[in-house]
PDB file of C-alpha atoms in Angstrom:
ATOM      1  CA  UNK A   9     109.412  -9.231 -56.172  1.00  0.00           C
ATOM      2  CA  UNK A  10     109.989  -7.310 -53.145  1.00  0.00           C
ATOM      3  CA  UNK A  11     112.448  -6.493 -50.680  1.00  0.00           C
ATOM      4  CA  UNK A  12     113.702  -9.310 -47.914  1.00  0.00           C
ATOM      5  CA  UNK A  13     114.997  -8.137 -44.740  1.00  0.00           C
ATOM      6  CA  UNK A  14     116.302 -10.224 -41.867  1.00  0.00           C
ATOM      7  CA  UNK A  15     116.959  -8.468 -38.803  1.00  0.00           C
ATOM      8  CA  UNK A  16     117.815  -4.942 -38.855  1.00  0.00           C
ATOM      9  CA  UNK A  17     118.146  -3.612 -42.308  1.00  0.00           C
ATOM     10  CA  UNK A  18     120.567  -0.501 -41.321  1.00  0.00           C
ATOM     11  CA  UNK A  19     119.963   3.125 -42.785  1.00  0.00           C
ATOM     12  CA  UNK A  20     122.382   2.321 -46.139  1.00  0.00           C
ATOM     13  CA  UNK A  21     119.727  -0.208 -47.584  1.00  0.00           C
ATOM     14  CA  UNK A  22     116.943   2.486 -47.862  1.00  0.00           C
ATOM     15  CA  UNK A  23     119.711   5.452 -48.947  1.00  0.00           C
ATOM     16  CA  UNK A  24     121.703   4.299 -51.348  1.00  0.00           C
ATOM     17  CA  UNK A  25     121.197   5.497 -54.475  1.00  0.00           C
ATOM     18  CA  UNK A  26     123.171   2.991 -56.982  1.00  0.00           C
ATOM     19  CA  UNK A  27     125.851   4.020 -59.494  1.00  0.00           C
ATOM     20  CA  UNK A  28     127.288   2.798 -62.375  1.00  0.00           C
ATOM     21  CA  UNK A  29     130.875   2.298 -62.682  1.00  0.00           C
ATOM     22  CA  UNK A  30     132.160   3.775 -65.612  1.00  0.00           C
ATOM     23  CA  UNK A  31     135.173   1.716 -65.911  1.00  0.00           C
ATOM     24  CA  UNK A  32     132.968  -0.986 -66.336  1.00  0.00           C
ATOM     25  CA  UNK A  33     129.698  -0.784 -68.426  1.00  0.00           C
ATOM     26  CA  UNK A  34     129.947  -4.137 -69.705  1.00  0.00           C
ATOM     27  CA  UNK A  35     129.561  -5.927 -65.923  1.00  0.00           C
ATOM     28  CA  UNK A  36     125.982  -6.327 -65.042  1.00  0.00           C
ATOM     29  CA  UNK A  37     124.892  -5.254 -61.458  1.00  0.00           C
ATOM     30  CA  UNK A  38     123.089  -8.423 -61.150  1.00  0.00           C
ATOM     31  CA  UNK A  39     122.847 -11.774 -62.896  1.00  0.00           C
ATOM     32  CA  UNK A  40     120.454 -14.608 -62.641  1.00  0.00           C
ATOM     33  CA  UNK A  41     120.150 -18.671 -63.450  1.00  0.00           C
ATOM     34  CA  UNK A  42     117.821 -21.008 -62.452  1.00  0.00           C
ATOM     35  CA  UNK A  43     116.689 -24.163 -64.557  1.00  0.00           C
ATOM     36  CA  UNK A  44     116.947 -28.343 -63.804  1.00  0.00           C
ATOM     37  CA  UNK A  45     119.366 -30.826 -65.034  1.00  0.00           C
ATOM     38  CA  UNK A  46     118.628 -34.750 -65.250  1.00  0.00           C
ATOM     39  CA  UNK A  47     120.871 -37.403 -65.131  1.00  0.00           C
ATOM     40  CA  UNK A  48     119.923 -41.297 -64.110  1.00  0.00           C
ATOM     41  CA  UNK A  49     116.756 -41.040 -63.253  1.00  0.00           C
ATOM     42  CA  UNK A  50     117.756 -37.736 -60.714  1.00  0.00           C
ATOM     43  CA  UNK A  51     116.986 -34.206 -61.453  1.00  0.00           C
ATOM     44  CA  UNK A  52     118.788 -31.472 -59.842  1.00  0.00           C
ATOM     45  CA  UNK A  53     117.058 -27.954 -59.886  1.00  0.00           C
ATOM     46  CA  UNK A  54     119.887 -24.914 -59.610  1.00  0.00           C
ATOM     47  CA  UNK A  55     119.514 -21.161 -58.750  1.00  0.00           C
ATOM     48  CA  UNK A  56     122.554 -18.631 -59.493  1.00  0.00           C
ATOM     49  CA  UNK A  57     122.728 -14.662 -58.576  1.00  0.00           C
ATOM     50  CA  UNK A  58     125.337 -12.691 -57.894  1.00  0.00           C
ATOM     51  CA  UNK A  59     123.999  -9.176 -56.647  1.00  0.00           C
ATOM     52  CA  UNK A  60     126.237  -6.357 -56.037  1.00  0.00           C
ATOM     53  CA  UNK A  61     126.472  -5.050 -52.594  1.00  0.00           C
ATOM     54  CA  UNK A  62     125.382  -2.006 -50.885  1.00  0.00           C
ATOM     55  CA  UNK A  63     128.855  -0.675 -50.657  1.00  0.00           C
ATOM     56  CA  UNK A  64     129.772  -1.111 -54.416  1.00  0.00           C
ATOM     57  CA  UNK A  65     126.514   0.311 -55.180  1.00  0.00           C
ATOM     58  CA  UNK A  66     126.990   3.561 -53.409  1.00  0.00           C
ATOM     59  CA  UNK A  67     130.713   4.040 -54.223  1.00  0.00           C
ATOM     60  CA  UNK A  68     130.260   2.975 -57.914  1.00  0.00           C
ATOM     61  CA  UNK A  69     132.428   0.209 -58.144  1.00  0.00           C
ATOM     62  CA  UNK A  70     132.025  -2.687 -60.561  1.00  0.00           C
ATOM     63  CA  UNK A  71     130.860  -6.293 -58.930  1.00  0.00           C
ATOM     64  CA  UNK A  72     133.754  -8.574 -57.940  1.00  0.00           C
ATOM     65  CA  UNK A  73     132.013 -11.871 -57.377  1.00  0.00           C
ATOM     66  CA  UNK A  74     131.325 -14.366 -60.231  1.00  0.00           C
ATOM     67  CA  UNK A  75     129.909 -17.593 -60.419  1.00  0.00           C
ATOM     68  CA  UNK A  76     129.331 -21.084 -62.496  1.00  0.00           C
ATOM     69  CA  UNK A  77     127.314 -23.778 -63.146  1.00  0.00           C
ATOM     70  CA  UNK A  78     127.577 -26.253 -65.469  1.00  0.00           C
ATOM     71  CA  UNK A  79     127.462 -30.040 -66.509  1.00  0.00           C
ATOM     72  CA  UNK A  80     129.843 -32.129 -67.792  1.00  0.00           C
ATOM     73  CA  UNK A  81     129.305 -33.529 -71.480  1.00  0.00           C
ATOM     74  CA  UNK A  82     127.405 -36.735 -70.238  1.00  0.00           C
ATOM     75  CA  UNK A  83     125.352 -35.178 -67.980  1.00  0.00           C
ATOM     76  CA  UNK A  84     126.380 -37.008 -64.905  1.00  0.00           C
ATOM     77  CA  UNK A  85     128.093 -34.246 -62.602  1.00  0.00           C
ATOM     78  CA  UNK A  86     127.329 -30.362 -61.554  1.00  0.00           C
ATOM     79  CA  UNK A  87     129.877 -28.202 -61.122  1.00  0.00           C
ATOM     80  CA  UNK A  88     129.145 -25.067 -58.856  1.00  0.00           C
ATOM     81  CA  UNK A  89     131.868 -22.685 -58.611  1.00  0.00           C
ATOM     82  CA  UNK A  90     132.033 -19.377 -56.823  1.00  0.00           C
ATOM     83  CA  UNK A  91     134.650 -16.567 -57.096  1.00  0.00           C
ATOM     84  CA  UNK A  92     135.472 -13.860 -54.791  1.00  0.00           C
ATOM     85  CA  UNK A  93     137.447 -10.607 -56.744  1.00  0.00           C
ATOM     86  CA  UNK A  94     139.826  -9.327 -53.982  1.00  0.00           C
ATOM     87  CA  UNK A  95     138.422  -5.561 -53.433  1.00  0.00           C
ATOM     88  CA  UNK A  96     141.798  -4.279 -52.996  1.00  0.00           C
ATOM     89  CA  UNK A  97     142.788  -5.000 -56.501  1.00  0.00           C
ATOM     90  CA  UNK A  98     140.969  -3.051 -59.116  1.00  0.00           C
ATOM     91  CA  UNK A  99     140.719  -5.646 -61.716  1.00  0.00           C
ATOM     92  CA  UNK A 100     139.827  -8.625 -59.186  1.00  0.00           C
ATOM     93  CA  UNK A 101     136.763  -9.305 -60.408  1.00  0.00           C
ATOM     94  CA  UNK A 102     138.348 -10.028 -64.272  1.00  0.00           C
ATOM     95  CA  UNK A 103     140.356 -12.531 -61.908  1.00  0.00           C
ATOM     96  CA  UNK A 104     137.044 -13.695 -60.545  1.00  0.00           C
ATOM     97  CA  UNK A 105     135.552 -14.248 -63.986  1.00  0.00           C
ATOM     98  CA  UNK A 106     138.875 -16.882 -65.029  1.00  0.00           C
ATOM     99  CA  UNK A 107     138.545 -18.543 -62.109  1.00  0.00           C
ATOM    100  CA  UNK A 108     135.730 -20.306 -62.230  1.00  0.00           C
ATOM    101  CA  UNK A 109     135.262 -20.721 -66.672  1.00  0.00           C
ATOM    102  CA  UNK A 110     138.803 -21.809 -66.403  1.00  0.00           C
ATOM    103  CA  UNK A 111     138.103 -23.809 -63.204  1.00  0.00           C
ATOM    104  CA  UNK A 112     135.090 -25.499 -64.961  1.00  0.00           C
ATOM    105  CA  UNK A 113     137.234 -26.408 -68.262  1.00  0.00           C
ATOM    106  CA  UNK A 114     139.555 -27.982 -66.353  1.00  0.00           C
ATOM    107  CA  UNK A 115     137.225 -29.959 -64.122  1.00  0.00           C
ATOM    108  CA  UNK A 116     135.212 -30.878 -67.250  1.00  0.00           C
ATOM    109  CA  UNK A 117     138.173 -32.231 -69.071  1.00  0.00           C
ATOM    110  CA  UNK A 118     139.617 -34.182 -65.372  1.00  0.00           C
ATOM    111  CA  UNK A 119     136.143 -35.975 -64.782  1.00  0.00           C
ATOM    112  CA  UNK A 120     136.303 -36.943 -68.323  1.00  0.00           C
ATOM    113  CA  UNK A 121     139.030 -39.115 -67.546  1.00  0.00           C
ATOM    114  CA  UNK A 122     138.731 -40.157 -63.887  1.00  0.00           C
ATOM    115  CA  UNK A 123     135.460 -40.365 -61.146  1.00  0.00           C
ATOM    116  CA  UNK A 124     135.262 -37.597 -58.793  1.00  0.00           C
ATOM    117  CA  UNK A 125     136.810 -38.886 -55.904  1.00  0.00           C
ATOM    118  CA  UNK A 126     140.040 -38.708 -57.680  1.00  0.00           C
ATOM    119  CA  UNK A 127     139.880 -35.477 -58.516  1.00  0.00           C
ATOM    120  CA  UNK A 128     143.565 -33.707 -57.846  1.00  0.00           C
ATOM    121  CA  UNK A 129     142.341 -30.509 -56.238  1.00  0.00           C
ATOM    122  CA  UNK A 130     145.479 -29.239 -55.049  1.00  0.00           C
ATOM    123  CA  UNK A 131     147.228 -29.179 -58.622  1.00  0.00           C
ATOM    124  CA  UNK A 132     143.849 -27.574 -60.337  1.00  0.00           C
ATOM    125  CA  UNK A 133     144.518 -24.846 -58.057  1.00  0.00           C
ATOM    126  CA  UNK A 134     148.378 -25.073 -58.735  1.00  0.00           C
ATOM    127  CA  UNK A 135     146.916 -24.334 -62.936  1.00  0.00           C
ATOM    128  CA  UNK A 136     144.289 -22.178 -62.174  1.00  0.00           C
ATOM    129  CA  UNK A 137     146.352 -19.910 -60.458  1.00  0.00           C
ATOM    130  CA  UNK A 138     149.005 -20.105 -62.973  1.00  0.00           C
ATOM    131  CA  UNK A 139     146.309 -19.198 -65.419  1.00  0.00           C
ATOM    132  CA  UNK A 140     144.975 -15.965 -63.780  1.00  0.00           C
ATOM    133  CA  UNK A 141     148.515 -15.051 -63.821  1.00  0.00           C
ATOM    134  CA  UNK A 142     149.237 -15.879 -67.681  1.00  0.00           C
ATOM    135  CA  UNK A 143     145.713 -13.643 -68.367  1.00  0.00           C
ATOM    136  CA  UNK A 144     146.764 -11.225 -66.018  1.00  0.00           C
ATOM    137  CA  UNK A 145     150.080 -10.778 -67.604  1.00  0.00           C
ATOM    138  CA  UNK A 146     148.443 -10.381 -71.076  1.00  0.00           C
ATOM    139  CA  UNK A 147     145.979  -7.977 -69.473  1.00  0.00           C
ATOM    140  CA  UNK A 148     147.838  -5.352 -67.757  1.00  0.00           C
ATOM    141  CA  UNK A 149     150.400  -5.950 -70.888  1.00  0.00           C
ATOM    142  CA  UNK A 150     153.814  -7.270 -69.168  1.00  0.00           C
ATOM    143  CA  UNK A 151     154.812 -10.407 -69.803  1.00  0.00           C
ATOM    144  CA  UNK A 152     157.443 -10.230 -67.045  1.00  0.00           C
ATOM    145  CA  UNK A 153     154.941  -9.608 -64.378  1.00  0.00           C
ATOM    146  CA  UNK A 154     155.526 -12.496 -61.226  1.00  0.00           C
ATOM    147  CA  UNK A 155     151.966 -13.893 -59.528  1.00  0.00           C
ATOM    148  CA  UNK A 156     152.328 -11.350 -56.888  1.00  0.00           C
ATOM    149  CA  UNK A 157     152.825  -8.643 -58.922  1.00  0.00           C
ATOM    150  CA  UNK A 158     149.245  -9.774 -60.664  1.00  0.00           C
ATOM    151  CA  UNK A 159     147.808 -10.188 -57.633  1.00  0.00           C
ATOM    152  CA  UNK A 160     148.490  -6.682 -56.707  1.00  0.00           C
ATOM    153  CA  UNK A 161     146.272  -5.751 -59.338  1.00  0.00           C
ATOM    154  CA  UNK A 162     143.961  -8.456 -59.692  1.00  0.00           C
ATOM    155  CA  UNK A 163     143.284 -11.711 -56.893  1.00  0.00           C
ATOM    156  CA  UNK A 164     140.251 -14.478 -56.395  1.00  0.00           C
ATOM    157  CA  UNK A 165     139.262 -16.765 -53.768  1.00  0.00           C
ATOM    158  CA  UNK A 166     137.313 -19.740 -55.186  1.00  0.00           C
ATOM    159  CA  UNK A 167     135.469 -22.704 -54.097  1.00  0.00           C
ATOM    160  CA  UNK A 168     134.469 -25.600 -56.356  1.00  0.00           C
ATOM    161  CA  UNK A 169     131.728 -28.263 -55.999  1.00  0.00           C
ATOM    162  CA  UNK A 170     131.601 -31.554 -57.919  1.00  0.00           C
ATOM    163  CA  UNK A 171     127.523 -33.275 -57.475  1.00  0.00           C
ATOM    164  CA  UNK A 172     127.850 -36.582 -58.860  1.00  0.00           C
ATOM    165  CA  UNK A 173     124.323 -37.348 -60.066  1.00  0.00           C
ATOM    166  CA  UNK A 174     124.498 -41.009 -59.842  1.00  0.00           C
ATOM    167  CA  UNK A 175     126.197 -41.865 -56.983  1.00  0.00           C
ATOM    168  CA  UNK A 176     125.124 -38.350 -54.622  1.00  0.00           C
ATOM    169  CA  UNK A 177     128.597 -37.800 -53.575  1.00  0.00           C
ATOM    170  CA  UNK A 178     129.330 -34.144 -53.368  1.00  0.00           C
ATOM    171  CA  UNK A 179     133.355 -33.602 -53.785  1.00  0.00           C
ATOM    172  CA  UNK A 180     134.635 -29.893 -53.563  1.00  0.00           C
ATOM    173  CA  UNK A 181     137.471 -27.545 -52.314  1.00  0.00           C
ATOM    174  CA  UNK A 182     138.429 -23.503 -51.548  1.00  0.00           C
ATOM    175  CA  UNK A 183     140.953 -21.724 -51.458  1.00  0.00           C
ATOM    176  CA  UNK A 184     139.881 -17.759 -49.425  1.00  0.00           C
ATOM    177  CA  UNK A 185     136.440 -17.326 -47.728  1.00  0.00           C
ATOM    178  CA  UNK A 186     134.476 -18.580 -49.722  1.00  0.00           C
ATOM    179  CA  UNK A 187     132.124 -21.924 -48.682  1.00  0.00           C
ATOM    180  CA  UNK A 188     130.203 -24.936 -49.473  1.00  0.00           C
ATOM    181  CA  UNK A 189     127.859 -26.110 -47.732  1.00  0.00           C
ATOM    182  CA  UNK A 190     124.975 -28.539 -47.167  1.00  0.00           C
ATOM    183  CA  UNK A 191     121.128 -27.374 -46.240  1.00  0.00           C
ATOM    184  CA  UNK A 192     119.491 -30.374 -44.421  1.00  0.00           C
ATOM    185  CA  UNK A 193     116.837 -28.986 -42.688  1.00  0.00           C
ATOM    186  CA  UNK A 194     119.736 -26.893 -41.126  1.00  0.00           C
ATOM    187  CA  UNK A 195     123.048 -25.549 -42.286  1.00  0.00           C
ATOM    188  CA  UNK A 196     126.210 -28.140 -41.949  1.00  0.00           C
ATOM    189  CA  UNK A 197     129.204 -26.385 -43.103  1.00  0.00           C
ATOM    190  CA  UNK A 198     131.521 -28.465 -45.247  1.00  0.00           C
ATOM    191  CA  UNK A 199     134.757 -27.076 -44.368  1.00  0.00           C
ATOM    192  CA  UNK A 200     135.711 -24.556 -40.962  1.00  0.00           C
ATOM    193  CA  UNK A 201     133.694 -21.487 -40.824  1.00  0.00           C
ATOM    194  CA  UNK A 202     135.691 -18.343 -40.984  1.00  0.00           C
ATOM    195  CA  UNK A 203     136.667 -16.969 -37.727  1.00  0.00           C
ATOM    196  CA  UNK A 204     134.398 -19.455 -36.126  1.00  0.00           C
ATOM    197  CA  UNK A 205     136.090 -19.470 -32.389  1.00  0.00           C
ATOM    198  CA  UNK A 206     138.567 -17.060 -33.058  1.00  0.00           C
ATOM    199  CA  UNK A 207     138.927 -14.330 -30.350  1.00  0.00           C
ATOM    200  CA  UNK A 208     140.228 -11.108 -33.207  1.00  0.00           C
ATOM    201  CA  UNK A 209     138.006 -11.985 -36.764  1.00  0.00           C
ATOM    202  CA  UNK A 210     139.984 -11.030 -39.746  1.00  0.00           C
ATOM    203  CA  UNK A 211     138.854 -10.090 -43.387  1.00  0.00           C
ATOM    204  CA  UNK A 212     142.462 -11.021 -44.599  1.00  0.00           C
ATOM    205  CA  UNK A 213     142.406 -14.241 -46.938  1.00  0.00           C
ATOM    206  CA  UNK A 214     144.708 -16.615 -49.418  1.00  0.00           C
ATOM    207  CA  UNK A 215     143.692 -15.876 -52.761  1.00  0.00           C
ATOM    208  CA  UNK A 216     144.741 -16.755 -56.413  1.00  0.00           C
ATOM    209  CA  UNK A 217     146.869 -16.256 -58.362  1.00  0.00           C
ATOM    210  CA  UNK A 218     149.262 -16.754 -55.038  1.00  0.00           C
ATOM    211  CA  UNK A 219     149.984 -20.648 -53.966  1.00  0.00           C
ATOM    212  CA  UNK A 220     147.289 -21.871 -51.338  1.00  0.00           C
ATOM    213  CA  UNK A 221     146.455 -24.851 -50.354  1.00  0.00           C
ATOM    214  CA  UNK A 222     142.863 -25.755 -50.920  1.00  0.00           C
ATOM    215  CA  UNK A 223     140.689 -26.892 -48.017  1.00  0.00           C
ATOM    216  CA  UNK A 224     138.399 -29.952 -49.088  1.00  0.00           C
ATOM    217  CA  UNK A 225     134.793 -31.002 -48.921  1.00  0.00           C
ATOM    218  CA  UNK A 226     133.119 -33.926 -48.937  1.00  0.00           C
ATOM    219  CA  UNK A 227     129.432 -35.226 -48.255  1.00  0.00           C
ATOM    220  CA  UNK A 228     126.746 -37.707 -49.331  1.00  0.00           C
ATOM    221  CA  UNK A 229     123.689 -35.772 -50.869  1.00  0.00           C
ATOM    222  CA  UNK A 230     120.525 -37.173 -49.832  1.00  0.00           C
ATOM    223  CA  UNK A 231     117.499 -36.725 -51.884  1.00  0.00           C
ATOM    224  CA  UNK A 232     116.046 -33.198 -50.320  1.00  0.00           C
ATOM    225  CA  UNK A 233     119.217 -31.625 -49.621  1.00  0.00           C
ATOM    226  CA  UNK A 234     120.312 -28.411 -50.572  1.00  0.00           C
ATOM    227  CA  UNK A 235     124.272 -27.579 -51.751  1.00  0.00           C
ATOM    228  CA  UNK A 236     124.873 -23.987 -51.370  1.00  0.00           C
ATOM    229  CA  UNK A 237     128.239 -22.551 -52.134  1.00  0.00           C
ATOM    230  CA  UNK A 238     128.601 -18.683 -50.960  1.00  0.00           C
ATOM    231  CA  UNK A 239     130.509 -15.732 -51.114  1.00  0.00           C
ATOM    232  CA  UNK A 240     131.903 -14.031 -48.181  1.00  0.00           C
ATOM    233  CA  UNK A 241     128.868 -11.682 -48.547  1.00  0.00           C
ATOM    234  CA  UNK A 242     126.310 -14.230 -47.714  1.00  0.00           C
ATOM    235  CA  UNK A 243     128.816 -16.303 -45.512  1.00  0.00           C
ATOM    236  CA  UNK A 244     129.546 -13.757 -42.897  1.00  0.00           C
ATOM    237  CA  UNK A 245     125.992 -12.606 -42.042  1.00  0.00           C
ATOM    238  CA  UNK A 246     125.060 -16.727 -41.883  1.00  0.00           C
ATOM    239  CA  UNK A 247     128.151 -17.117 -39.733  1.00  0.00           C
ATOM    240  CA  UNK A 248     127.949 -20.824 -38.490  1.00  0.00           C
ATOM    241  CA  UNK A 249     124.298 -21.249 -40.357  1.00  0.00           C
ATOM    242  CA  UNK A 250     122.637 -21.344 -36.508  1.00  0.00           C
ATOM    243  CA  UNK A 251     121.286 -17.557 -36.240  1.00  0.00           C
ATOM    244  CA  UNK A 252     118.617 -15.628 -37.615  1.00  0.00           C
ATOM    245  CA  UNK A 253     120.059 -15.127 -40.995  1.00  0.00           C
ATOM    246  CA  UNK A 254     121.022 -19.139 -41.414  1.00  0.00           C
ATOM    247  CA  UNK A 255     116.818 -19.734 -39.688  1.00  0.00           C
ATOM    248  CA  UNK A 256     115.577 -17.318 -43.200  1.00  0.00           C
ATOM    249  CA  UNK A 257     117.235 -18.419 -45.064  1.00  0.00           C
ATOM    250  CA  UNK A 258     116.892 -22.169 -44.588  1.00  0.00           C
ATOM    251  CA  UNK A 259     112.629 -21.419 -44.380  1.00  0.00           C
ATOM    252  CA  UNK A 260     113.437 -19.518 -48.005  1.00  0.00           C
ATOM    253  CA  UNK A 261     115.351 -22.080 -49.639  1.00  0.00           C
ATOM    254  CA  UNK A 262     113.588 -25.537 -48.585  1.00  0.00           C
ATOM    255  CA  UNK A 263     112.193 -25.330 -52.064  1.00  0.00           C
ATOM    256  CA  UNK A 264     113.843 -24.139 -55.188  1.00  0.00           C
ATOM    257  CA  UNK A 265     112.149 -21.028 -55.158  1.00  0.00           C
ATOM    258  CA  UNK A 266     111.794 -18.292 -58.264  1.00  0.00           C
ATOM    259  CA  UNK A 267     114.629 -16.978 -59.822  1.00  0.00           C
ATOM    260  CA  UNK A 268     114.008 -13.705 -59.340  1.00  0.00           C
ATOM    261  CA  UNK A 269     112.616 -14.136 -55.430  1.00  0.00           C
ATOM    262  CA  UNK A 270     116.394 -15.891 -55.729  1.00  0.00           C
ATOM    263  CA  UNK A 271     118.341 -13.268 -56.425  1.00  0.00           C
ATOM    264  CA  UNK A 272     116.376 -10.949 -53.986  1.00  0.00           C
ATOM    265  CA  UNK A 273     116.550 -13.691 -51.096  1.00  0.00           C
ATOM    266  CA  UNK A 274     120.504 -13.512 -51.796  1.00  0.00           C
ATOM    267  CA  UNK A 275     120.490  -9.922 -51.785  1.00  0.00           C
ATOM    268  CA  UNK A 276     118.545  -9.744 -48.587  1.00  0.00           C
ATOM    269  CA  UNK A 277     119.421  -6.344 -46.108  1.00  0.00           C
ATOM    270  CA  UNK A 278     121.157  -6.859 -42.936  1.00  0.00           C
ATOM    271  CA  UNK A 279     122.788  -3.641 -40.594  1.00  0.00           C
ATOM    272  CA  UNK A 280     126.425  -3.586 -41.488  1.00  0.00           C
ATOM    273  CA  UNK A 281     126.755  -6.636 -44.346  1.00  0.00           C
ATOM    274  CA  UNK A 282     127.245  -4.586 -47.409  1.00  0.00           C
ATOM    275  CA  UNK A 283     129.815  -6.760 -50.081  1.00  0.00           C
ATOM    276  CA  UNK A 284     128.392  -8.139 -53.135  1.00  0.00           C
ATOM    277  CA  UNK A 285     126.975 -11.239 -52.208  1.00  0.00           C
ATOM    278  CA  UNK A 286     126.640 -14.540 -54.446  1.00  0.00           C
ATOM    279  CA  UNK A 287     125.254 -18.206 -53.904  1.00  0.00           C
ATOM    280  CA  UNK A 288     124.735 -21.292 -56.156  1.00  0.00           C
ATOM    281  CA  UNK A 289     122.325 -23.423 -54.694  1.00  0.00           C
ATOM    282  CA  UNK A 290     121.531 -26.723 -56.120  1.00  0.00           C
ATOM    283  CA  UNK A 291     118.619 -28.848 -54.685  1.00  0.00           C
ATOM    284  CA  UNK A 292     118.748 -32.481 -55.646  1.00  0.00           C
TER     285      UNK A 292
END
């Protein structure tokens, strides 16, 4: 497994020397999934990484982003699920990790009851968020703590995706920066691309446990498509999916490739793009 590189690489990818953080010797630098799921007569291969990024690396800091993929009991929907720890807070990426297992309980136990389209995405954000700050309470010890106060100390964006293997229909929602999107030959964004049009870009973004209103997704998954749902750290460098990073990455990823070229492909080097950087990509 070697090294990808799109564009200009910048002098941090070949300088920095990693380091551990010692708050944190229990988070891995980098984990890895990939295996297939069949439902109906439809498989669905997946491939998970979340890498830690160049900056963490050389400063020592613990990985923020998590990830998720699962299937509910009967087999019949995938649920991707991406979370973004909030660097400012030095426990984000403990809010990360709730997100999406508690995110993916809940879904589990909704679609268990009702089809996807019916899914209430606004209130499972409304509980999730209430549940980061119940753990987060527990956590830093203080009961009396208010959601801001947790999110001080520890905040998540998160995106969601529902694949319904019968049917194709692809059902999802965010709340921050990060996305979901579909790979059909090209890149076709889901919901708006961050500071797509906007004449000053901003890094600032709604996260959990705070109220935000999710943004939704929804798409028909044709047999050779591709859902992707990124982190920030893979989202910014693909931008609107119609440069050279979106052109790799789309040649990498027409195929389910191996899980460790996976997790290298994610981790790719690019001149100034140095967060962590996660993706769940599921080709149906």
């Amino acid at each position: 497994m070697g090294a990808y590189v799109i564009g200009e690489p910048g002098r941090a990818f070949g300088s920095v020397v990693p380091a551990p953080d010692p708050a944190h010797w229990h988070r891995p630098d980098t984990v890895i999934d990939g295996y297939a799921v069949h439902y109906g007569g439809r498989t669905a291969h997946v491939r998970a990484a979340s890498v830690r990024g160049l900056s963490h690396r050389h400063y020592g800091k613990v990985r923020q982003d998590e990830y998720l993929v699962r299937t509910t009991d009967d087999g019949r929907y995938v649920i991707a699920a991406v979370a973004d720890g909030v660097s400012a807070g030095p426990l984000s990426h403990r809010a990360a990790c709730w997100a999406v297992r508690q995110g993916g309980d809940h879904l589990c136990d909704i679609l268990s009851t009702m089809d996807a389209p019916s899914i209430p995405w606004e209130k499972l954000f409304e509980v999730i968020a209430a549940d980061i700050a119940d753990f987060g309470a527990d956590l830093l010890g203080d009961r009396g703590l208010t959601a801001r106060e947790v999110a001080e100390r520890m905040a998540t964006t998160a995106s969601f995706a529902v694949l319904d293997l019968a049917t194709g229909g692809l059902y999802g929602a965010s709340v921050g920066d990060t996305s979901i999107w579909l790979l059909r030959g090209g890149w076709f964004p889901l919901q708006p691309v961050k500071n797509d049009g906007a004449d000053i870009h901003t890094s600032a973004v709604r996260a959990l446990p705070l109220p935000a209103t999710p943004v939704l997704a929804r798409a028909d998954v044709q047999p050779g498509d591709v859902l992707v749902v990124l982190s920030d750290g893979v989202g910014d460098p693909l931008g609107d999916g119609a440069g050279e990073v979106g052109a790799a990455l789309a040649e990498l990823w027409r195929t389910p490739p191996p899980e460790l070229e996976f997790a290298a492909q994610v981790g790719f080097a690019r001149k100034t793009y140095d967060d962590d950087r996660t993706a769940v990509a599921v080709w149906v």
